Coordinates of C-alpha atoms (C1' of nucleotides) in Angstrom, one line a residue:
Chain A
M1 CA 17.2 -38.5 10.6
I2 CA 15.0 -35.5 10.2
Q3 CA 11.6 -35.8 9.0
A4 CA 10.8 -32.4 7.0
S5 CA 7.6 -33.7 6.0
L6 CA 6.3 -34.4 9.4
L7 CA 6.2 -30.6 9.8
N8 CA 3.3 -30.1 7.7
Q9 CA 1.6 -33.5 7.9
T10 CA 1.8 -33.9 4.1
H11 CA 2.7 -37.1 2.8
L12 CA 3.4 -37.5 -0.9
A13 CA 3.2 -40.8 -2.8
V14 CA 6.7 -42.3 -2.9
P15 CA 7.7 -42.8 -6.5
G16 CA 8.7 -46.1 -8.0
D17 CA 5.3 -47.8 -7.5
Q18 CA 4.3 -47.3 -11.0
E19 CA 6.1 -47.7 -14.4
V20 CA 6.6 -44.3 -16.0
T21 CA 8.9 -42.8 -18.4
L22 CA 10.0 -39.4 -18.8
T23 CA 9.6 -38.7 -22.5
H24 CA 12.5 -36.5 -23.3
T25 CA 14.8 -37.8 -20.6
S26 CA 14.3 -41.6 -20.6
D27 CA 17.1 -42.1 -23.3
K28 CA 19.6 -40.1 -21.2
L29 CA 18.6 -41.9 -17.9
S30 CA 19.0 -45.3 -19.6
S31 CA 22.7 -44.6 -19.9
F32 CA 22.8 -42.9 -16.5
L33 CA 26.0 -44.6 -15.4
K34 CA 27.9 -42.7 -17.8
V35 CA 26.1 -39.6 -17.2
S36 CA 28.0 -36.9 -14.9
E37 CA 26.3 -34.9 -12.0
K38 CA 26.2 -31.9 -14.4
E39 CA 24.1 -33.6 -17.0
W40 CA 21.8 -35.1 -14.4
L41 CA 21.2 -31.5 -13.2
V42 CA 20.5 -30.4 -16.9
L43 CA 18.1 -33.2 -17.0
L44 CA 16.2 -32.0 -14.0
R45 CA 16.0 -28.4 -15.2
K46 CA 14.0 -29.6 -17.9
C47 CA 11.3 -30.8 -15.5
R48 CA 8.2 -28.6 -15.7
S49 CA 5.9 -30.1 -13.1
V50 CA 5.9 -32.4 -10.1
A51 CA 4.9 -35.2 -12.4
D52 CA 8.1 -34.9 -14.4
L53 CA 10.0 -34.9 -11.3
K54 CA 8.2 -38.1 -10.2
Q55 CA 9.2 -39.7 -13.2
A56 CA 12.8 -38.6 -13.0
H57 CA 12.9 -39.9 -9.5
A58 CA 11.3 -43.2 -10.3
Q59 CA 13.9 -44.0 -13.0
V60 CA 16.6 -43.1 -10.8
V61 CA 15.4 -45.3 -8.1
K62 CA 14.8 -48.0 -10.5
L63 CA 18.4 -47.7 -11.8
G64 CA 19.6 -48.0 -8.1
L65 CA 21.4 -44.6 -8.3
F66 CA 19.2 -42.8 -5.8
H67 CA 21.9 -42.9 -3.1
K68 CA 24.5 -41.5 -5.1
P69 CA 25.1 -38.3 -3.3
F70 CA 24.4 -35.7 -5.7
C71 CA 21.4 -37.4 -7.1
A72 CA 18.9 -37.0 -4.4
S73 CA 20.3 -33.5 -3.5
N74 CA 19.7 -32.1 -6.9
L75 CA 16.2 -33.6 -6.9
V76 CA 15.4 -31.9 -3.5
S77 CA 16.7 -28.6 -4.8
V78 CA 15.1 -28.5 -7.9
A79 CA 11.8 -29.4 -6.4
A80 CA 12.2 -26.9 -3.4
L81 CA 13.0 -23.9 -5.8
A82 CA 10.7 -24.6 -8.7
D83 CA 7.6 -22.4 -9.2
W84 CA 5.1 -25.2 -9.4
G85 CA 4.3 -26.0 -5.8
S86 CA 6.4 -28.9 -5.5
I87 CA 7.9 -28.0 -2.1
D88 CA 6.1 -30.8 -0.3
Y89 CA 7.4 -33.1 -2.7
A90 CA 10.9 -31.9 -2.2
C91 CA 10.3 -32.6 1.6
A92 CA 9.4 -36.2 0.8
I93 CA 12.6 -36.6 -0.9
F94 CA 14.5 -34.9 1.5
D95 CA 13.3 -37.2 4.3
Q96 CA 14.9 -40.1 2.2
I97 CA 18.2 -38.7 2.4
E98 CA 20.0 -40.4 5.2
E99 CA 22.5 -37.6 6.2
P100 CA 21.3 -34.3 4.8
G101 CA 24.1 -31.6 4.7
S102 CA 23.8 -27.8 4.5
F103 CA 23.0 -28.0 0.8
E104 CA 20.0 -30.0 1.1
F105 CA 18.7 -28.1 4.1
N106 CA 19.3 -24.8 2.4
A107 CA 17.2 -25.8 -0.5
V108 CA 14.2 -26.8 1.6
I109 CA 14.4 -23.8 4.0
K110 CA 14.5 -21.4 0.9
G111 CA 11.7 -23.3 -0.7
Y112 CA 9.5 -22.7 2.4
A113 CA 10.6 -19.2 2.8
K114 CA 9.8 -18.5 -1.1
E115 CA 6.2 -20.0 -0.4
M116 CA 5.7 -17.6 2.8
R117 CA 5.9 -20.9 5.1
F118 CA 8.1 -19.0 7.5
V119 CA 7.2 -21.2 10.6
E120 CA 8.3 -24.3 8.7
A121 CA 11.4 -22.7 7.3
L122 CA 12.5 -21.4 11.0
W123 CA 11.6 -25.0 12.3
L124 CA 13.8 -26.8 9.7
Y125 CA 16.6 -24.3 10.3
Q126 CA 16.4 -25.1 14.1
A127 CA 16.4 -28.7 13.4
M128 CA 19.5 -28.2 11.3
V129 CA 21.4 -26.5 14.0
E130 CA 20.3 -28.9 16.6
N131 CA 21.4 -31.8 14.4
G132 CA 25.1 -30.4 14.3
V133 CA 24.8 -29.4 10.6
E134 CA 26.7 -26.1 10.4
P135 CA 24.8 -23.4 8.4
D136 CA 26.9 -22.1 5.5
Q137 CA 26.8 -18.7 3.8
F138 CA 23.7 -19.6 1.6
T139 CA 21.6 -20.7 4.6
Y140 CA 20.9 -17.1 5.9
P141 CA 19.9 -15.6 2.6
A142 CA 17.6 -18.7 2.1
L143 CA 16.1 -18.3 5.6
L144 CA 15.5 -14.7 5.3
K145 CA 14.2 -14.8 1.9
G146 CA 10.6 -13.3 2.0
G147 CA 11.4 -12.0 5.5
G148 CA 8.4 -13.2 7.3
L149 CA 9.6 -13.9 10.8
S150 CA 8.6 -12.1 13.8
S151 CA 10.9 -9.5 15.4
D152 CA 12.1 -12.1 18.2
A153 CA 12.7 -14.7 15.6
A154 CA 14.6 -12.1 13.4
I155 CA 16.8 -11.1 16.4
Q156 CA 17.4 -14.7 17.4
V157 CA 18.5 -15.6 13.8
H158 CA 20.8 -12.5 13.9
G159 CA 22.3 -14.0 16.9
H160 CA 23.2 -17.2 15.0
V161 CA 24.6 -15.2 12.3
L162 CA 27.0 -13.6 14.6
K163 CA 27.7 -17.2 16.3
F164 CA 28.4 -18.9 13.1
G165 CA 30.7 -16.1 11.8
F166 CA 28.6 -14.7 8.8
A167 CA 28.4 -11.1 10.3
E168 CA 30.6 -9.8 7.6
D169 CA 28.9 -11.5 4.6
L170 CA 27.3 -8.9 2.4
F171 CA 24.6 -11.2 1.2
V172 CA 23.6 -12.2 4.9
Q173 CA 23.9 -8.5 5.9
T174 CA 21.6 -7.5 3.0
S175 CA 19.1 -9.9 4.0
L176 CA 19.1 -9.0 7.5
I177 CA 18.4 -5.2 6.6
S178 CA 15.4 -6.3 4.6
L179 CA 14.3 -8.7 7.3
Y180 CA 14.5 -6.0 10.0
G181 CA 12.6 -3.7 7.7
R182 CA 9.7 -6.1 7.3
C183 CA 9.2 -6.6 11.0
G184 CA 9.2 -2.9 11.6
E185 CA 12.7 -2.8 13.2
V186 CA 14.2 -0.3 11.0
E187 CA 16.6 1.1 13.6
L188 CA 18.2 -2.5 13.4
S189 CA 18.3 -2.4 9.6
R190 CA 20.1 0.8 9.9
A191 CA 22.5 -0.7 12.5
V192 CA 23.3 -3.8 10.2
F193 CA 23.8 -1.2 7.1
G194 CA 26.1 0.8 9.2
E195 CA 28.5 -2.2 9.8
I196 CA 28.9 -2.9 6.1
G197 CA 32.3 -1.5 4.6
V198 CA 31.8 -1.6 1.0
R199 CA 28.2 -0.9 0.0
N200 CA 26.6 -2.0 -3.1
V201 CA 23.2 -1.4 -4.8
A202 CA 21.4 -4.3 -3.2
C203 CA 22.3 -3.1 0.4
W204 CA 21.3 0.4 -0.3
S205 CA 18.0 -1.0 -1.9
A206 CA 17.3 -3.1 1.1
L207 CA 17.8 0.0 3.5
I208 CA 15.6 2.2 1.2
S209 CA 12.9 -0.2 1.0
A210 CA 13.1 -1.2 4.7
N211 CA 12.3 2.6 5.4
A212 CA 9.4 2.6 2.9
R213 CA 8.1 -0.6 4.5
C214 CA 7.9 1.2 7.9
G215 CA 6.3 4.2 6.5
L216 CA 9.3 6.4 7.1
W217 CA 8.8 8.1 3.7
D218 CA 11.0 11.1 4.3
E219 CA 13.8 9.1 5.5
C220 CA 13.3 6.6 2.5
L221 CA 13.9 9.5 0.1
E222 CA 16.8 10.8 2.2
V223 CA 18.6 7.4 2.1
F224 CA 18.0 7.3 -1.8
G225 CA 19.6 10.9 -1.9
E226 CA 22.6 9.7 0.2
M227 CA 23.0 6.7 -2.1
M228 CA 22.9 9.0 -5.3
R229 CA 25.4 11.3 -3.7
E230 CA 28.0 8.3 -3.0
G231 CA 27.7 7.7 -6.4
V232 CA 27.7 3.9 -5.7
C233 CA 25.9 3.1 -9.0
R234 CA 23.1 4.2 -11.2
A235 CA 19.7 3.8 -9.8
E236 CA 18.1 0.5 -10.0
E237 CA 14.7 -0.6 -10.6
S238 CA 14.1 -2.1 -7.1
A239 CA 15.3 1.1 -5.2
L240 CA 13.4 3.2 -7.2
V241 CA 10.3 1.3 -6.6
S242 CA 10.4 2.2 -3.0
V243 CA 11.3 5.8 -3.9
V244 CA 8.3 6.0 -6.2
S245 CA 6.2 4.6 -3.3
A246 CA 7.6 7.3 -1.1
C247 CA 6.7 10.0 -3.5
T248 CA 3.1 8.6 -3.7
H249 CA 2.6 8.8 0.0
L250 CA 4.0 12.3 0.2
G251 CA 2.1 13.4 -2.7
A252 CA 5.4 14.6 -4.4
L253 CA 4.4 14.5 -8.0
E254 CA 7.5 16.5 -9.3
L255 CA 9.9 14.1 -7.6
G256 CA 7.9 11.2 -8.5
M257 CA 8.3 12.3 -12.2
C258 CA 12.0 12.6 -11.7
A259 CA 12.2 9.0 -10.5
H260 CA 10.1 8.0 -13.5
G261 CA 12.6 9.8 -15.7
L262 CA 15.7 8.2 -14.1
L263 CA 13.8 4.8 -14.6
L264 CA 13.1 5.6 -18.3
R265 CA 16.9 6.6 -18.8
N266 CA 18.5 3.7 -16.9
V267 CA 16.4 0.7 -17.2
A268 CA 15.3 -0.8 -20.4
G269 CA 11.7 -2.3 -20.3
L270 CA 10.2 -1.7 -17.0
N271 CA 8.6 -4.6 -15.3
V272 CA 5.2 -5.0 -13.8
A273 CA 6.2 -4.1 -10.3
V274 CA 7.7 -0.7 -11.3
Q275 CA 5.0 0.2 -13.7
T276 CA 2.4 -0.5 -11.0
S277 CA 4.2 1.7 -8.7
L278 CA 4.3 4.5 -11.1
I279 CA 0.6 4.2 -11.9
D280 CA -0.1 4.3 -8.2
M281 CA 2.2 7.5 -7.9
Y282 CA 0.6 9.4 -10.6
V283 CA -2.9 8.7 -9.6
K284 CA -2.3 9.3 -5.9
C285 CA -0.6 12.7 -6.8
G286 CA -3.6 13.8 -8.7
A287 CA -2.6 12.8 -12.2
V288 CA -5.2 10.4 -12.6
D289 CA -5.2 10.5 -16.5
K290 CA -1.5 10.1 -16.7
G291 CA -1.9 7.0 -14.4
M292 CA -4.8 5.6 -16.7
D293 CA -2.5 6.1 -19.6
L294 CA 0.3 4.1 -18.3
F295 CA -2.1 1.5 -17.3
R296 CA -3.6 1.2 -20.8
K297 CA -0.1 0.8 -22.0
L298 CA 0.8 -1.8 -19.6
E299 CA 1.1 -5.2 -21.3
R300 CA 1.4 -7.8 -18.6
R301 CA -1.2 -6.8 -16.1
N302 CA -1.7 -8.7 -12.9
L303 CA -4.0 -8.5 -9.9
L304 CA -2.1 -5.9 -8.3
S305 CA -2.1 -3.5 -11.4
Y306 CA -5.8 -4.0 -11.6
S307 CA -6.3 -3.4 -7.9
V308 CA -4.1 -0.2 -7.9
M309 CA -6.1 1.3 -10.9
I310 CA -9.5 0.5 -9.4
S311 CA -8.8 2.1 -5.9
G312 CA -7.0 4.9 -7.9
L313 CA -10.1 5.6 -9.9
A314 CA -12.1 5.3 -6.6
I315 CA -10.4 8.1 -4.7
H316 CA -11.0 10.3 -7.7
G317 CA -14.7 9.6 -7.6
R318 CA -14.6 7.9 -11.1
G319 CA -16.8 5.0 -10.1
E320 CA -18.0 3.9 -13.5
E321 CA -14.5 3.8 -14.8
A322 CA -13.2 1.8 -11.8
L323 CA -16.1 -0.7 -12.4
N324 CA -15.0 -0.9 -16.0
V325 CA -11.5 -1.8 -15.0
F326 CA -12.9 -4.4 -12.5
S327 CA -14.8 -6.1 -15.4
Q328 CA -11.7 -6.0 -17.5
L329 CA -10.0 -7.9 -14.6
L330 CA -12.6 -10.4 -14.8
A331 CA -12.3 -10.7 -18.7
A332 CA -8.5 -11.2 -18.2
G333 CA -9.5 -14.3 -16.4
L334 CA -8.0 -13.0 -13.0
E335 CA -9.6 -13.9 -9.6
P336 CA -10.3 -10.9 -7.8
D337 CA -9.2 -10.8 -4.1
H338 CA -10.5 -9.0 -1.1
V339 CA -8.1 -6.0 -1.9
A340 CA -9.8 -5.6 -5.3
F341 CA -13.2 -5.7 -3.8
V342 CA -12.2 -2.9 -1.3
G343 CA -11.5 -0.8 -4.4
V344 CA -14.6 -1.6 -5.9
L345 CA -16.8 -0.9 -2.9
S346 CA -14.9 2.3 -2.2
A347 CA -15.4 3.4 -5.8
C348 CA -19.0 2.9 -5.6
S349 CA -19.1 4.8 -2.3
H350 CA -17.1 7.8 -3.5
A351 CA -19.3 7.9 -6.7
G352 CA -22.6 7.6 -4.9
L353 CA -23.4 4.3 -6.6
V354 CA -25.4 2.8 -3.9
D355 CA -27.2 0.0 -5.7
E356 CA -24.0 -1.1 -7.6
G357 CA -22.2 -1.2 -4.4
L358 CA -24.7 -3.4 -2.7
K359 CA -24.6 -5.6 -5.7
Y360 CA -21.0 -6.0 -5.8
F361 CA -20.8 -6.8 -2.0
G362 CA -23.2 -9.7 -2.7
R363 CA -21.2 -11.1 -5.6
M364 CA -18.1 -10.7 -3.7
R365 CA -19.6 -13.3 -1.1
N366 CA -21.6 -15.4 -3.3
E367 CA -19.8 -15.6 -6.6
F368 CA -16.3 -15.3 -5.3
G369 CA -16.6 -16.9 -1.8
I370 CA -14.7 -13.8 -0.2
Q371 CA -15.6 -13.4 3.4
P372 CA -16.2 -9.5 3.9
T373 CA -13.7 -7.9 6.4
I374 CA -14.4 -4.8 8.4
Q375 CA -12.7 -2.8 5.6
H376 CA -15.7 -4.0 3.2
Y377 CA -18.4 -3.3 5.9
G378 CA -16.8 0.0 6.3
C379 CA -17.2 0.8 2.6
L380 CA -20.7 -0.2 2.7
V381 CA -21.2 2.0 5.9
D382 CA -19.7 4.9 4.0
L383 CA -21.7 4.2 1.0
M384 CA -24.9 4.4 2.7
S385 CA -24.4 7.3 5.0
R386 CA -22.8 9.4 2.3
A387 CA -25.9 9.0 0.4
G388 CA -28.1 10.2 3.2
M389 CA -29.1 6.7 4.4
T390 CA -27.7 7.5 7.9
S391 CA -30.2 5.4 9.9
E392 CA -29.8 2.4 7.4
A393 CA -26.0 2.8 7.9
L394 CA -26.4 2.7 11.8
A395 CA -28.4 -0.5 11.4
L396 CA -25.8 -2.0 9.3
I397 CA -23.1 -1.2 11.8
Q398 CA -25.2 -2.7 14.5
S399 CA -25.9 -6.1 12.6
M400 CA -22.3 -6.6 11.3
P401 CA -20.7 -9.9 12.1
M402 CA -17.9 -8.2 13.8
E403 CA -17.1 -5.4 16.4
P404 CA -17.4 -2.1 14.7
N405 CA -14.2 -0.1 14.8
D406 CA -13.7 3.7 15.0
V407 CA -13.5 4.1 11.3
C408 CA -16.9 2.9 10.8
W409 CA -18.4 5.3 13.6
R410 CA -16.4 8.2 12.3
S411 CA -17.4 7.8 8.7
L412 CA -21.2 7.7 10.0
L413 CA -20.5 10.8 12.1
S414 CA -19.1 12.8 9.3
S415 CA -22.1 12.0 7.0
C416 CA -24.3 12.8 10.0
R417 CA -22.9 16.3 9.7
V418 CA -23.4 16.6 6.0
H419 CA -27.2 15.3 6.2
R420 CA -27.8 17.1 9.5
D421 CA -28.9 14.0 11.2
L422 CA -28.4 14.9 14.9
D423 CA -29.8 11.8 16.6
T424 CA -27.6 9.4 14.6
G425 CA -24.6 11.6 15.0
E426 CA -24.9 11.6 18.7
V427 CA -25.0 7.7 18.8
A428 CA -21.8 7.5 16.5
A429 CA -20.1 10.0 18.8
K430 CA -20.9 8.2 21.9
Q431 CA -19.5 4.9 20.4
L432 CA -16.3 6.7 19.4
H433 CA -16.1 7.9 23.1
L434 CA -16.6 4.4 24.4
L435 CA -13.9 3.0 22.0
N436 CA -11.7 5.8 23.4
T437 CA -10.5 6.5 20.0
E438 CA -12.0 9.8 19.6
N439 CA -9.8 12.5 18.2
A440 CA -10.0 16.4 17.9
G441 CA -11.6 15.9 14.6
D442 CA -14.6 13.9 16.1
Y443 CA -15.2 16.5 18.5
M444 CA -15.2 19.1 15.9
L445 CA -17.7 17.0 13.9
L446 CA -20.1 16.7 16.8
A447 CA -19.6 20.4 17.6
S448 CA -20.4 21.3 14.0
I449 CA -23.7 19.2 14.1
Y450 CA -24.8 21.0 17.2
S451 CA -24.1 24.5 15.8
Q452 CA -26.2 23.4 12.7
A453 CA -28.9 23.0 15.1
Q454 CA -28.2 26.3 17.0
R455 CA -27.5 24.3 20.3
W456 CA -24.7 26.6 21.3
D457 CA -24.7 25.1 25.0
D458 CA -23.9 21.7 23.5
V459 CA -21.1 23.2 21.4
A460 CA -19.5 24.8 24.3
R461 CA -19.7 21.8 26.4
I462 CA -18.0 19.7 23.5
Q463 CA -15.4 22.2 23.3
T464 CA -14.7 22.2 27.1
E465 CA -14.5 18.5 27.2
M466 CA -12.0 18.6 24.2
A467 CA -9.9 21.0 26.1
R468 CA -10.2 19.2 29.3
K469 CA -9.1 16.0 27.5
G470 CA -6.3 17.6 25.9
R471 CA -7.2 16.6 22.4
A472 CA -5.7 19.7 20.6
K473 CA -7.2 20.7 17.2
T474 CA -5.0 19.6 14.5
P475 CA -4.1 23.0 12.8
G476 CA -5.5 22.7 9.2
Y477 CA -3.1 23.7 6.4
C478 CA -3.2 23.7 2.6
L479 CA -0.3 23.1 0.4
V480 CA 0.1 24.6 -3.1
E481 CA 3.0 24.0 -5.5
V482 CA 3.9 27.0 -7.6
K483 CA 6.8 27.1 -9.8
R484 CA 8.4 23.7 -8.2
R485 CA 8.1 25.2 -4.6
V486 CA 5.7 24.3 -2.1
Y487 CA 4.0 26.9 -0.1
K488 CA 2.1 26.0 3.0
F489 CA -0.9 28.1 4.1
F490 CA -2.6 28.1 7.6
P491 CA -5.9 29.8 8.3
Q492 CA -5.6 33.6 8.8
E493 CA -2.1 33.4 7.4
K494 CA -0.5 36.8 7.4
S495 CA 3.1 36.2 6.9
Y496 CA 4.9 38.6 4.5
P497 CA 5.9 38.3 1.6
K498 CA 3.8 35.1 1.1
C499 CA 0.6 37.0 1.6
E500 CA 1.3 40.0 -0.4
G501 CA -1.6 40.7 -2.4
V502 CA -3.3 37.7 -1.4
Y503 CA -5.9 39.5 0.8
E504 CA -6.7 42.1 -2.0
M505 CA -7.1 39.0 -4.4
I506 CA -9.6 37.6 -1.8
H507 CA -11.7 40.6 -2.0
Q508 CA -11.5 40.6 -5.7
M509 CA -12.7 37.2 -5.8
E510 CA -15.6 37.6 -3.3
W511 CA -16.7 40.5 -5.2
Q512 CA -16.9 38.4 -8.4
L513 CA -18.5 35.6 -6.4
R514 CA -21.3 37.7 -5.3
F515 CA -22.4 38.1 -8.9
E516 CA -22.5 34.4 -9.2
G517 CA -25.1 34.3 -6.2
Y518 CA -22.5 33.1 -3.8
N519 CA -23.7 33.3 -0.1
A520 CA -21.3 32.5 2.6
D521 CA -22.2 29.2 4.3
T522 CA -21.4 30.1 8.1
T523 CA -23.0 26.9 9.5
Q524 CA -19.7 25.4 10.2
V525 CA -18.1 28.2 12.1
L526 CA -18.1 27.1 15.6
L527 CA -18.3 30.4 17.2
D528 CA -21.3 32.1 18.7
V529 CA -20.5 35.4 16.9
D530 CA -22.4 37.7 14.6
E531 CA -22.7 36.6 10.8
E532 CA -20.2 39.4 9.8
E533 CA -17.4 38.1 11.9
K534 CA -18.3 34.5 10.8
K535 CA -18.0 35.7 7.1
E536 CA -14.6 37.3 8.0
R537 CA -13.3 34.1 9.5
L538 CA -14.4 31.9 6.6
S539 CA -12.8 34.2 4.0
A540 CA -9.4 33.5 5.6
H541 CA -9.7 29.7 5.4
C542 CA -6.3 28.2 4.2
Q543 CA -7.7 26.8 1.2
K544 CA -8.9 30.3 -0.1
L545 CA -5.8 31.7 0.6
A546 CA -3.8 29.1 -1.4
I547 CA -6.2 29.6 -4.2
A548 CA -5.6 33.4 -4.2
F549 CA -1.9 32.9 -4.1
A550 CA -2.1 30.4 -7.0
L551 CA -4.2 32.8 -9.1
L552 CA -1.6 35.6 -8.7
H553 CA 1.4 33.4 -9.4
T554 CA 0.5 30.9 -12.0
S555 CA -0.4 31.4 -15.6
E556 CA -3.8 31.9 -16.8
G557 CA -5.7 28.6 -17.6
S558 CA -3.3 26.3 -15.8
P559 CA -4.6 23.9 -13.4
I560 CA -4.1 24.6 -9.6
R561 CA -3.2 21.6 -7.4
L562 CA -3.7 21.8 -3.6
A563 CA -3.3 19.3 -0.8
R564 CA -4.5 19.7 2.6
N565 CA -4.4 17.7 5.7
L566 CA -8.0 17.8 6.8
R567 CA -11.1 17.8 4.9
M568 CA -12.6 21.2 3.5
C569 CA -15.7 22.8 4.9
S570 CA -18.7 23.1 2.9
D571 CA -18.1 26.7 2.4
C572 CA -14.7 26.2 0.8
H573 CA -16.3 23.5 -1.3
R574 CA -18.9 25.7 -2.6
Y575 CA -16.3 28.7 -3.0
T576 CA -13.9 26.6 -5.1
E577 CA -16.6 25.3 -7.4
L578 CA -17.6 28.9 -8.3
I579 CA -13.9 30.1 -8.6
S580 CA -13.3 27.1 -11.2
V581 CA -15.7 28.5 -13.5
I582 CA -15.3 32.4 -12.9
F583 CA -11.5 32.1 -13.4
G584 CA -11.6 29.2 -15.9
R585 CA -9.2 27.1 -13.8
E586 CA -9.2 23.5 -13.0
I587 CA -8.6 23.1 -9.3
I588 CA -7.5 19.8 -8.0
V589 CA -7.7 19.5 -4.2
R590 CA -6.5 16.4 -2.3
D591 CA -7.9 16.1 1.3
R592 CA -7.4 13.4 3.8
N593 CA -9.3 10.7 1.9
R594 CA -9.8 11.6 -1.8
F595 CA -9.4 14.1 -4.6
H596 CA -11.7 16.8 -5.6
H597 CA -11.5 18.0 -9.2
F598 CA -13.2 21.4 -9.6
K599 CA -14.1 22.3 -13.1
N600 CA -16.7 24.5 -14.7
G601 CA -18.4 25.0 -11.4
T602 CA -18.9 21.5 -10.4
C603 CA -16.7 18.9 -8.4
S604 CA -16.0 15.4 -9.3
C605 CA -17.3 14.4 -5.8
K606 CA -20.8 15.4 -6.7
N607 CA -21.0 16.6 -3.1
Y608 CA -20.5 13.1 -1.9
W609 CA -17.8 13.9 0.6
Chain B
dA1 C1' 22.9 -22.1 -5.7
dT2 C1' 23.3 -17.0 -2.5
dA3 C1' 20.8 -10.3 -1.4
dG4 C1' 16.8 -5.6 -2.5
dG5 C1' 10.7 -4.0 -5.3
dG6 C1' 4.2 -2.5 -6.3
dT7 C1' -2.3 -2.5 -4.0
dT8 C1' -6.2 -2.4 0.8
dA9 C1' -12.3 1.5 3.8
dG10 C1' -12.2 7.1 6.3

DNA sequence: ATAGGGTTAG
C-alpha cells in the first residue's frame, strides 16, 4: 500500500470521529443503497469546502459503503482537483484505498501538479510505476500539468511515455511540448511537435508559448505565422497571449495592435490574462495612455494586472500614478507580493521620489512582511544614486545583507557619470572588474567619467584595456517607424537613399537650435580632439539622424517614436528636448531601461536617467 | 476526467 500522505508528512483527521450531517446531501445519502455511482458524483460536486467533503466521507463510512470501488475513488478525485486546498485531504483518503489504480493515482498526481508541488507529483508517479500500476493516457497530461519538472526529470518522463506507448497521443505530446518549453529545452519541444501528424490549436499554442517562455520572441512570431498560414484554425486566446507578449518584448506596437484586433474579432469577452498581456504590450511599446485606458476598463483585476500597470507606469517615469495604482491594489483587498514592490520601488526611482521610495521599502518589510531581495535593494541603490546621493548608495551596497551583483554596481557607476563622482565611480568599476561581469558599456562609462575630468591618459588606458580584453563596443543604433516600416540608423550613417536630405535637415535643426541657446555638450565624446571635431561627431549621433528622418517623412504634429539599444548621451537628451519644442512634436524614445517622453522642451524623466 | 496563456531592479 502506498502512503501518499507520508510524502509530505501531513496527516489529516480521519472522518467518522464526529457526528456530522451534510445539510443538502444527507437525505440522499440516507438512501444511498439505491443511489448510483453517477448520483454520488453529483453529490460530491456540490461540495464547496474540505468540511463538506469530510461530512460526505463520514456519512459514507457510517453507511459502510466506503469500500465500494467508485465511492472512495470519486472522493479522492474531487478532493484532489478542487480549488480549495484539499489536496492533502485527498491523500489521506487515497491512503485508505487498498489497491489504488491509475484513476486514483492520476487524480492525486494532477492535484499535486496543479498546486505546483512537482516533487510530490513525480514521487507519486514513480511509486505508481514501481508498484506495477500501468499509467494510462490521462497520467501524463496530469503529471506534466504546470510543467515544473527539471530538464532531467522531463527527459526521464518522456522516456516513460515512449515505453508505455503514449508517444502518439496528442494530449500527451502537447503536454510534453509545453513541459520542455518550461524547462528551457525548446529544441525538444520542437522535436516533439515535429512528430505530430495532425496538428490542432492546442499543440500549436504550446509550441508558440514554449518559444515565448524561452525568450525566443522572433521564433514565437514565426511559429504563429506558420500556424496562420496552415489555416489550422482561427487564432485562439492562449496562442495570442504569447504573441502579444512577444510583441511587447520586441517593441512591435503595430503587430501587437494587429493581435489585439484578431482577439477582438475572434474572442468574445477577453479574460484577465489576455487583457493583462495587452496592457503590458501597449505600455512597453510606448502607448502608456492606451494601456492605462485598458486597465481602467478591466473589470476583474488581479495582482498581476496591478503589478503590470505599476511597473509599466514606472518605466514611463509616472511615479505618482504608479503609487496611486498601488493604493488601488490595497483598496481592492489584494496582498501585494515582492513583484508588486519591485514595481513600486522602480517607480519611485524613475520619478526621483526618494523619500517615498524609502518609505515603501520600510512598509514592505514591516507591514507586509516581505523580505527584500537583491532586486529591491537594486532599486534603492538606483533611487539614491540617481538623485545624486552616490556615496549613500555606495554605503547601502556595502551594508546589504546579500552579495551585491553587477546590476547594483553598474547602476551606481552610471549615476556617477551623471553626477560626476569620480571617486565612487572608480570603486564601482573596480567591483565590476572583480565580479568579472564588466561589459563594453561599463568601460565606456568609466572612460566617460575620466574624460569629464580631462584625464585623457586614463581614458586611453581604459580603451586599451577594453581592446585587450576583446570587449567590443556594442554598436549603438536607433530605430524609427515611418509609415509602417522600421528604419535603423547607426552613428555617422551615410547610406543612400535613407539619408537623402537628412544631413541638410540636421543643419537646419542646428541652426534653429542655436537660437534657443543650445550649446553642444561635448563632455561625452571620448576623443582627445578639438571641439569642432567633437561637435561634428555629436551631430551625427544615430538618434539625431533618426529624428531628422522622421521630421522629413511624417506629417506635422504627429508623434515620433524611437527605440534605441543603448542609453542616449546627455547631448542627445538636451537636443531632443529642444527639438520637441521647436518643431512642436512629441518624441517618445525607448532606451534600454525606460521611456523618455519629450514634449514642449522637457522630458518625462526630469533628467533622472 | 485528459493538452496550450499574463508581471519582476539596470
